[in-house]
Amino acid sequence: MSRHTLNDGITPDPNITADSYDQHWQDLAPPPRLVGGYLRGEIPWEDFRIQYRQHLWTPDAYLEVVRLAELVCRHNATIMCEEQTPDYCHRGLIAERVRELVPDVDQLLQ
């Protein structure tokens, strides 16, 4: 889950509480300016996707992607977000990166 606020980026989301998740890996969150621009309609999805995928290659985010890939090789994991589906959401892009690192990850979890 990238943030725990409403779309204004400030107001705490009352639906997200500490018992909603086990771990919050902030380095996997889209940068605030990027997600804010997308939510305000200033950045189209394709630009968001490209910029966020670039973010996932930054050193801190890359280490977290590797950590997540290692985790899903041993356990099941859920990437959370306020979006209803991963189609236009950062969690789908994170899952893509994990699959790039571990192409057979889906088969490991069956």
XYZ file of N, CA and C in Angstrom:
330
model
N 0.855 -1.159 0.000
C 0.000 0.000 0.000
C 0.902 1.222 0.000
N 0.695 2.097 -0.956
C 1.618 3.222 -1.105
C 1.396 4.313 -0.066
N 0.165 4.558 0.273
C -0.113 5.620 1.239
C -1.357 5.265 2.030
N -1.507 5.879 3.160
C -2.635 5.592 4.038
C -3.536 6.810 4.174
N -3.647 7.567 3.079
C -4.458 8.784 3.103
C -5.523 8.735 2.019
N -6.446 9.666 2.108
C -7.409 9.845 1.036
C -6.689 10.466 -0.156
N -7.385 10.668 -1.262
C -6.746 11.162 -2.488
C -6.089 12.529 -2.341
N -6.402 13.272 -1.279
C -5.727 14.561 -1.096
C -4.296 14.393 -0.612
N -3.928 13.162 -0.242
C -2.574 12.881 0.208
C -2.282 13.334 1.622
N -3.282 13.864 2.308
C -3.078 14.401 3.658
C -3.995 13.739 4.680
N -5.280 13.686 4.363
C -6.278 13.179 5.294
C -6.125 11.669 5.470
N -5.924 11.203 6.719
C -5.817 9.750 6.936
C -7.071 9.023 6.444
N -6.866 7.911 5.767
C -7.983 7.102 5.282
C -8.529 6.306 6.464
N -9.776 6.524 6.857
C -10.322 5.829 8.024
C -10.478 4.322 7.811
N -10.422 3.866 6.555
C -10.555 2.440 6.268
C -9.238 1.681 6.390
N -8.136 2.403 6.543
C -6.833 1.760 6.636
C -6.316 1.919 8.058
N -6.282 0.822 8.766
C -5.807 0.824 10.143
C -4.593 -0.094 10.248
N -3.898 -0.045 11.358
C -2.689 -0.846 11.547
C -2.963 -2.344 11.404
N -4.191 -2.779 11.665
C -4.485 -4.207 11.508
C -4.916 -4.561 10.081
N -4.843 -3.594 9.153
C -5.181 -3.844 7.747
C -4.038 -4.511 6.990
N -2.838 -4.466 7.538
C -1.667 -4.966 6.816
C -0.631 -5.467 7.822
N 0.281 -6.301 7.330
C 1.356 -6.817 8.178
C 2.596 -5.936 8.119
N 2.937 -5.475 6.920
C 4.139 -4.672 6.740
C 3.849 -3.554 5.741
N 4.500 -2.423 5.944
C 4.347 -1.291 5.022
C 5.733 -0.970 4.476
N 5.976 -1.310 3.232
C 7.276 -1.110 2.593
C 7.205 0.168 1.773
N 7.480 1.283 2.405
C 7.305 2.597 1.793
C 8.168 2.787 0.547
N 9.317 2.110 0.459
C 10.175 2.285 -0.720
C 9.531 1.760 -2.000
N 8.492 0.932 -1.877
C 7.779 0.449 -3.060
C 6.647 1.394 -3.473
N 6.386 2.393 -2.666
C 5.318 3.346 -2.985
C 5.756 4.248 -4.134
N 4.820 4.635 -4.994
C 5.164 5.640 -5.996
C 5.557 6.942 -5.294
N 6.515 7.676 -5.839
C 6.858 8.965 -5.244
C 5.611 9.843 -5.134
N 5.498 10.621 -4.055
C 4.281 11.427 -3.836
C 3.903 12.321 -5.017
N 4.872 12.961 -5.658
C 4.546 13.842 -6.792
C 3.980 13.042 -7.960
N 4.484 11.832 -8.136
C 4.007 10.987 -9.234
C 2.581 10.519 -8.976
N 2.332 9.952 -7.823
C 0.985 9.459 -7.535
C 0.001 10.617 -7.428
N 0.438 11.740 -6.866
C -0.441 12.909 -6.784
C -0.814 13.419 -8.160
N 0.170 13.517 -9.054
C -0.107 13.960 -10.423
C -1.047 13.020 -11.147
N -0.875 11.730 -10.917
C -1.769 10.758 -11.552
C -3.188 10.899 -11.005
N -3.318 10.973 -9.684
C -4.651 11.060 -9.078
C -5.371 12.361 -9.446
N -4.620 13.428 -9.675
C -5.235 14.696 -10.084
C -5.501 14.747 -11.582
N -5.119 13.711 -12.315
C -5.349 13.672 -13.756
C -4.324 14.440 -14.561
N -3.216 14.823 -13.936
C -2.169 15.578 -14.623
C -1.202 14.663 -15.379
N -1.146 13.409 -14.975
C -0.248 12.435 -15.595
C -1.096 11.270 -16.094
N -1.064 10.977 -17.394
C -1.835 9.822 -17.881
C -1.211 8.512 -17.389
N -2.024 7.465 -17.399
C -1.585 6.170 -16.890
C -0.280 5.710 -17.521
N -0.137 5.815 -18.821
C 1.074 5.305 -19.473
C 2.319 6.023 -18.971
N 2.239 7.327 -18.757
C 3.375 8.074 -18.206
C 3.641 7.653 -16.757
N 2.561 7.484 -15.987
C 2.717 7.008 -14.610
C 3.424 5.658 -14.614
N 2.959 4.751 -15.481
C 3.526 3.404 -15.545
C 5.026 3.460 -15.843
N 5.404 4.254 -16.827
C 6.818 4.355 -17.208
C 7.649 4.931 -16.059
N 7.173 6.010 -15.475
C 7.931 6.652 -14.394
C 8.002 5.777 -13.143
N 6.911 5.088 -12.850
C 6.925 4.224 -11.657
C 7.844 3.031 -11.871
N 7.829 2.463 -13.065
C 8.755 1.351 -13.338
C 10.202 1.828 -13.223
N 10.483 3.054 -13.630
C 11.828 3.613 -13.437
C 12.141 3.736 -11.945
N 11.149 4.157 -11.172
C 11.315 4.261 -9.713
C 11.685 2.904 -9.113
N 11.085 1.841 -9.627
C 11.366 0.510 -9.079
C 12.808 0.063 -9.321
N 13.549 0.785 -10.168
C 14.960 0.496 -10.401
C 15.872 1.334 -9.512
N 15.320 2.296 -8.763
C 16.168 3.059 -7.850
C 16.685 2.098 -6.780
N 17.851 2.377 -6.200
C 18.459 1.396 -5.281
C 17.542 0.925 -4.154
N 16.892 1.839 -3.443
C 16.055 1.418 -2.317
C 14.854 0.600 -2.768
N 14.194 1.050 -3.831
C 13.029 0.314 -4.327
C 13.447 -1.040 -4.880
N 14.566 -1.088 -5.594
C 15.030 -2.356 -6.163
C 15.292 -3.377 -5.054
N 15.920 -2.947 -3.961
C 16.166 -3.869 -2.846
C 14.859 -4.416 -2.278
N 13.835 -3.555 -2.217
C 12.533 -4.013 -1.722
C 11.866 -4.973 -2.703
N 12.018 -4.748 -4.006
C 11.466 -5.677 -5.004
C 12.142 -7.033 -4.858
N 13.449 -7.040 -4.691
C 14.170 -8.301 -4.500
C 13.702 -8.980 -3.215
N 13.550 -8.198 -2.161
C 13.053 -8.742 -0.884
C 11.664 -9.346 -1.053
N 10.801 -8.668 -1.791
C 9.457 -9.187 -2.048
C 9.518 -10.449 -2.892
N 10.366 -10.459 -3.904
C 10.517 -11.659 -4.743
C 10.965 -12.844 -3.903
N 11.905 -12.623 -3.004
C 12.357 -13.702 -2.118
C 11.225 -14.172 -1.216
N 10.435 -13.233 -0.722
C 9.310 -13.578 0.147
C 8.286 -14.426 -0.589
N 7.909 -14.020 -1.802
C 6.873 -14.770 -2.508
C 7.373 -16.122 -3.009
N 8.670 -16.323 -3.042
C 9.198 -17.654 -3.384
C 8.993 -18.628 -2.221
N 8.827 -18.103 -1.024
C 8.659 -18.955 0.164
C 7.237 -18.931 0.713
N 6.511 -17.845 0.494
C 5.187 -17.649 1.093
C 4.269 -16.970 0.086
N 3.039 -16.861 0.449
C 2.085 -16.084 -0.326
C 2.141 -14.651 0.181
N 1.968 -13.682 -0.689
C 2.003 -12.277 -0.287
C 0.897 -11.519 -1.011
N 0.386 -10.505 -0.372
C -0.629 -9.647 -0.958
C -0.095 -8.226 -0.997
N -0.163 -7.612 -2.155
C 0.234 -6.220 -2.306
C -1.062 -5.415 -2.284
N -1.167 -4.499 -1.354
C -2.426 -3.784 -1.166
C -2.396 -2.382 -1.757
N -3.580 -1.917 -2.125
C -3.771 -0.543 -2.569
C -5.254 -0.234 -2.461
N -5.574 1.034 -2.570
C -6.976 1.434 -2.514
C -7.707 1.169 -3.826
N -6.959 0.965 -4.907
C -7.582 0.670 -6.203
C -8.258 -0.697 -6.141
N -9.390 -0.814 -6.801
C -10.156 -2.064 -6.756
C -9.495 -3.198 -7.537
N -8.812 -2.879 -8.635
C -8.138 -3.896 -9.442
C -6.704 -3.437 -9.707
N -5.810 -4.364 -10.028
C -4.421 -3.978 -10.290
C -4.178 -3.430 -11.695
N -5.221 -3.304 -12.510
C -5.047 -2.884 -13.900
C -4.422 -1.496 -14.032
N -4.856 -0.549 -13.234
C -4.317 0.813 -13.244
C -3.871 1.150 -11.823
N -2.910 0.378 -11.339
C -2.487 0.490 -9.948
C -1.019 0.091 -9.837
N -0.334 0.684 -8.900
C 1.088 0.382 -8.731
C 1.329 -1.072 -8.346
N 0.365 -1.723 -7.694
C 0.616 -3.104 -7.258
C 0.741 -4.057 -8.447
N 0.026 -3.796 -9.527
C 0.193 -4.617 -10.721
C 1.579 -4.452 -11.317
N 2.121 -3.237 -11.244
C 3.464 -2.980 -11.763
C 4.532 -3.623 -10.878
N 4.289 -3.639 -9.564
C 5.211 -4.337 -8.660
C 5.201 -5.825 -8.980
N 4.018 -6.382 -9.169
C 3.919 -7.817 -9.495
C 4.651 -8.127 -10.801
N 4.555 -7.234 -11.783
C 5.295 -7.426 -13.035
C 6.794 -7.497 -12.771
N 7.310 -6.587 -11.931
C 8.746 -6.570 -11.625
C 9.166 -7.849 -10.915
N 8.335 -8.333 -9.994
C 8.654 -9.586 -9.300
C 8.704 -10.722 -10.312
N 7.752 -10.759 -11.244
C 7.750 -11.815 -12.271
C 8.968 -11.716 -13.187
N 9.477 -10.510 -13.406
C 10.693 -10.356 -14.210
C 11.896 -10.957 -13.480
N 11.924 -10.812 -12.160
C 13.024 -11.371 -11.373
C 12.880 -12.874 -11.177
N 11.638 -13.329 -11.017
C 11.346 -14.747 -10.785
C 10.240 -15.154 -11.743
N 10.604 -15.472 -12.995
C 9.582 -15.754 -14.021
C 8.602 -16.868 -13.649
N 9.044 -17.845 -12.885
C 8.149 -18.956 -12.549
C 7.511 -18.797 -11.167
N 7.435 -17.552 -10.665
C 6.893 -17.322 -9.327
C 5.470 -17.863 -9.182
N 4.635 -17.738 -10.203
C 3.256 -18.231 -10.107
C 3.222 -19.736 -9.887
N 4.121 -20.455 -10.539
C 4.170 -21.911 -10.385
C 4.709 -22.303 -9.007
N 5.577 -21.493 -8.423
C 6.118 -21.790 -7.105
C 5.040 -21.763 -6.035
N 4.008 -20.986 -6.257
C 2.975 -20.798 -5.231
C 1.781 -21.718 -5.400
N 1.808 -22.580 -6.392
C 0.668 -23.487 -6.595
C 0.775 -24.694 -5.701
